[in-house]
PDB file of C-alpha atoms in Angstrom:
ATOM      1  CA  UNK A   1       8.910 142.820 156.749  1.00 59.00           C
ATOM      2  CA  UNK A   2      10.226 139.616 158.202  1.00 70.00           C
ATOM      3  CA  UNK A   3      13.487 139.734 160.492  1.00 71.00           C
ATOM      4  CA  UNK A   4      16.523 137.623 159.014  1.00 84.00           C
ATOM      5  CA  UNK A   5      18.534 135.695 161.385  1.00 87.00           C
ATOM      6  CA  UNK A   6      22.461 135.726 161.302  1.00 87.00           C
ATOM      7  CA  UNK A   7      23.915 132.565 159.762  1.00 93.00           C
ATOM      8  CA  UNK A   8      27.020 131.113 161.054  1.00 93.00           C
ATOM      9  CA  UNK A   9      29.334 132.822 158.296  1.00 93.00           C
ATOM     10  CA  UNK A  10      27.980 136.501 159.128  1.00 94.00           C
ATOM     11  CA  UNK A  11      28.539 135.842 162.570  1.00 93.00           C
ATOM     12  CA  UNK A  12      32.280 134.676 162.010  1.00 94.00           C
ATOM     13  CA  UNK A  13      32.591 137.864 159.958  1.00 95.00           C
ATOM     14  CA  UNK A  14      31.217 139.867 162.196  1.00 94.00           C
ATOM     15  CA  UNK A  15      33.367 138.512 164.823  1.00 94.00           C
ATOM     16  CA  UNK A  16      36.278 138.617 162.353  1.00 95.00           C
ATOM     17  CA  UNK A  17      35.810 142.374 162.180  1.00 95.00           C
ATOM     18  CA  UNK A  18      35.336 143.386 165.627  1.00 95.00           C
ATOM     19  CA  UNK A  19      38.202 141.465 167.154  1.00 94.00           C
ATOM     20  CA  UNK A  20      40.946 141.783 163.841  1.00 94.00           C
ATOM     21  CA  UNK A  21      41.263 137.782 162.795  1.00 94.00           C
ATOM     22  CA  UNK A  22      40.421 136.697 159.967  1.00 95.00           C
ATOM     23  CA  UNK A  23      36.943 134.616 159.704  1.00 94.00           C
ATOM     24  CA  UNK A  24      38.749 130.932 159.263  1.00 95.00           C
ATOM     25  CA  UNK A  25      40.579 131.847 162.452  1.00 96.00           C
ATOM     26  CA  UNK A  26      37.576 133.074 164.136  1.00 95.00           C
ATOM     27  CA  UNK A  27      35.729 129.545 162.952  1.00 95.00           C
ATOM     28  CA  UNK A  28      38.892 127.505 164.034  1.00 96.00           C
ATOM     29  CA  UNK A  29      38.475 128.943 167.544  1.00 95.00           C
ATOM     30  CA  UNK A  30      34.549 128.296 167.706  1.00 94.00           C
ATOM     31  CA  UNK A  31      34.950 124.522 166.585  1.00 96.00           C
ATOM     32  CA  UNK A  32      37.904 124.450 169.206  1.00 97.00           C
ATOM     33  CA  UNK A  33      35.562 125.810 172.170  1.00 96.00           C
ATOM     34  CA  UNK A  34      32.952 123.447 170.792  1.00 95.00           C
ATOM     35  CA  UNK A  35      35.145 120.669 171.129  1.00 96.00           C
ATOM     36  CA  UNK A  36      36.043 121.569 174.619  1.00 96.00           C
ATOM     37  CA  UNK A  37      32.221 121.951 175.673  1.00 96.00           C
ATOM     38  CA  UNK A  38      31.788 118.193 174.364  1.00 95.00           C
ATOM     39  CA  UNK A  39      34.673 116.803 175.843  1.00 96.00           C
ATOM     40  CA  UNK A  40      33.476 118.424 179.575  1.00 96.00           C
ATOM     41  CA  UNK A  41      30.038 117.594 178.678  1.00 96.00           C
ATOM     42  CA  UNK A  42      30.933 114.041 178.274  1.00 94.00           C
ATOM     43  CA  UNK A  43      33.120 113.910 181.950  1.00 96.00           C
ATOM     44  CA  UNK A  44      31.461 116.119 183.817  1.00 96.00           C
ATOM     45  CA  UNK A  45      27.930 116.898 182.645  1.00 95.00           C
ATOM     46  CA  UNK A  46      27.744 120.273 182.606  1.00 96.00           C
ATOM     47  CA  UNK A  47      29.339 123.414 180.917  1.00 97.00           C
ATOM     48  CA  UNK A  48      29.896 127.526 180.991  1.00 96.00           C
ATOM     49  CA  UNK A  49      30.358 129.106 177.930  1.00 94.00           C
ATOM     50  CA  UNK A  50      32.096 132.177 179.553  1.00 91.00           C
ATOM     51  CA  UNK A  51      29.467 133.447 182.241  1.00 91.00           C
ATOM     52  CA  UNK A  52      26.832 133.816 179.197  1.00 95.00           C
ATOM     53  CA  UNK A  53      25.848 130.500 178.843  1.00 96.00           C
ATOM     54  CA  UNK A  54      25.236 127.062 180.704  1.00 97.00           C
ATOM     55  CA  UNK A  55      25.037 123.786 178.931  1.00 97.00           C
ATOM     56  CA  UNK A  56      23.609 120.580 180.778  1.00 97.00           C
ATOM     57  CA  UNK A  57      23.581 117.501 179.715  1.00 96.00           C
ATOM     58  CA  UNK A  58      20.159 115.676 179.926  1.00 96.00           C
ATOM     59  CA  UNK A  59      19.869 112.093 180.360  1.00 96.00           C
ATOM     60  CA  UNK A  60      16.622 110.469 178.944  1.00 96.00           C
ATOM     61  CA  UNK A  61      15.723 106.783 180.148  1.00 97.00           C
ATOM     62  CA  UNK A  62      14.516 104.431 177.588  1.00 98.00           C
ATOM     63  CA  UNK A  63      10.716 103.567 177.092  1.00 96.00           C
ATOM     64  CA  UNK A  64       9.185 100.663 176.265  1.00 97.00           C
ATOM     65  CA  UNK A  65       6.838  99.566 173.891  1.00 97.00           C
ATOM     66  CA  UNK A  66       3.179 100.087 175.132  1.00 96.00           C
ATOM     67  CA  UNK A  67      -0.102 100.094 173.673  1.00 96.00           C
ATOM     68  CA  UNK A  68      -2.085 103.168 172.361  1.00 95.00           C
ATOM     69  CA  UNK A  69      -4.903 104.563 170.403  1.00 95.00           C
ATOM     70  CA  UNK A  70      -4.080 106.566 167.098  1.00 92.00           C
ATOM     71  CA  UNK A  71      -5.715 109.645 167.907  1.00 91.00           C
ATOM     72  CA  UNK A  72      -7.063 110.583 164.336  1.00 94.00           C
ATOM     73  CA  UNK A  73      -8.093 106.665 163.719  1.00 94.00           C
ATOM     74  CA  UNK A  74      -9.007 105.788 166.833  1.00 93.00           C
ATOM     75  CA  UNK A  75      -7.542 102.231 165.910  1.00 95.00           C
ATOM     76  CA  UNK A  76      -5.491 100.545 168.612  1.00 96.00           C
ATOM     77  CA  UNK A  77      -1.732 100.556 168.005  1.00 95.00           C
ATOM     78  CA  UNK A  78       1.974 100.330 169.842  1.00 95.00           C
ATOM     79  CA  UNK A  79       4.007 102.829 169.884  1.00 93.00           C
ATOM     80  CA  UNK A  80       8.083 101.532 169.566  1.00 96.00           C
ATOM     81  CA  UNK A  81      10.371 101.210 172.185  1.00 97.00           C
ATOM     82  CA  UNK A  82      12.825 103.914 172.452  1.00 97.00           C
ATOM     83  CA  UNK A  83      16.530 103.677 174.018  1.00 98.00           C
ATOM     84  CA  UNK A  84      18.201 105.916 176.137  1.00 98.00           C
ATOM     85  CA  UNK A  85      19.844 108.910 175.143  1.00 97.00           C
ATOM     86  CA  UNK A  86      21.294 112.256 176.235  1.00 96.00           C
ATOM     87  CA  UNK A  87      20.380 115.699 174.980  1.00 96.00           C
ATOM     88  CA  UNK A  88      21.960 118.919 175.667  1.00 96.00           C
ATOM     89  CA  UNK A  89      20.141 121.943 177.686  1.00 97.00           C
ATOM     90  CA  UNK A  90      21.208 125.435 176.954  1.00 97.00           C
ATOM     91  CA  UNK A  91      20.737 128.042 179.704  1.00 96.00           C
ATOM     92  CA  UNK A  92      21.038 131.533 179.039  1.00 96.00           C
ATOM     93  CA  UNK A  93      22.892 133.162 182.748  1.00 96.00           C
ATOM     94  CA  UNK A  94      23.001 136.373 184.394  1.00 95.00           C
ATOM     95  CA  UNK A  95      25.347 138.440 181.913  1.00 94.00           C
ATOM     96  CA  UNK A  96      23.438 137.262 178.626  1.00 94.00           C
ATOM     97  CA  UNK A  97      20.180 138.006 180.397  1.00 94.00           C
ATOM     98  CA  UNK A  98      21.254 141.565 181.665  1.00 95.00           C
ATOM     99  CA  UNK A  99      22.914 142.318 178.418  1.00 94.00           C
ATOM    100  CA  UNK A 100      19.286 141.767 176.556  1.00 93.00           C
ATOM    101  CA  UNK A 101      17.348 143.348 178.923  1.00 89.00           C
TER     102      UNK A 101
END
C-alpha cells in the first residue's frame, strides 16, 4: 500500500485544528511568512524558518553555448547558452533533524 503525502489544504487543516484558527487564517499566515522569506532572501541571501529550517539562496552563473555529442546519436550538436539565475536551497537544522530522529 503506497503512502499518501499531505497536500497543502490538509496541512492548513491540520494546523487549523491544532492551534484553533480557522484554515484561511492559517493560509493567510503561511503566504505572509512566505513573503517575508522572499523579501530577506532577496536582501540578504539567506533565511530561518524558525530554528527548523534554513533557506539559501544559490546563485548560478550563466553558460555559454559549446559544442557536444548527442549521446544516443552520436551526431555533433550545441547545446544553448543559458543565463544566470538563482535557486533556493532548503536545509533541514538541528530541531527538525532531532524531532525526526
Amino acid at each position: 500500500m503506497k503512502a499518501t503525502t499531505l497536500t497543502a489544504s490538509n496541512v492548513y487543516q491540520s494546523v487549523a485544528e491544532t492551534v484553533g484558527l480557522k484554515p484561511k487564517e492559517v493560509k493567510g499566515a503561511v503566504e505572509a511568512v512566505m513573503g517575508v522569506a522572499s523579501g530577506e532572501l532577496k536582501k540578504h541571501g539567506s533565511f530561518k524558518l524558525a530554528g527548523v529550517l534554513a533557506l539559501k539562496l544559490k546563485k548560478k552563473p550563466a553558460t555559454p553555448a559549446r559544442k557536444g555529442v548527442n549521446p544516443f546519436t552520436k551526431e555533433p550538436c550545441v547545446f544553448k547558452a543559458k543565463p544566470a539565475s538563482k535557486t533556493v536551497r532548503v536545509l533541514a537544522m538541528k530541531k527538525l533533524k532531532d524531532a525526526v530522529n
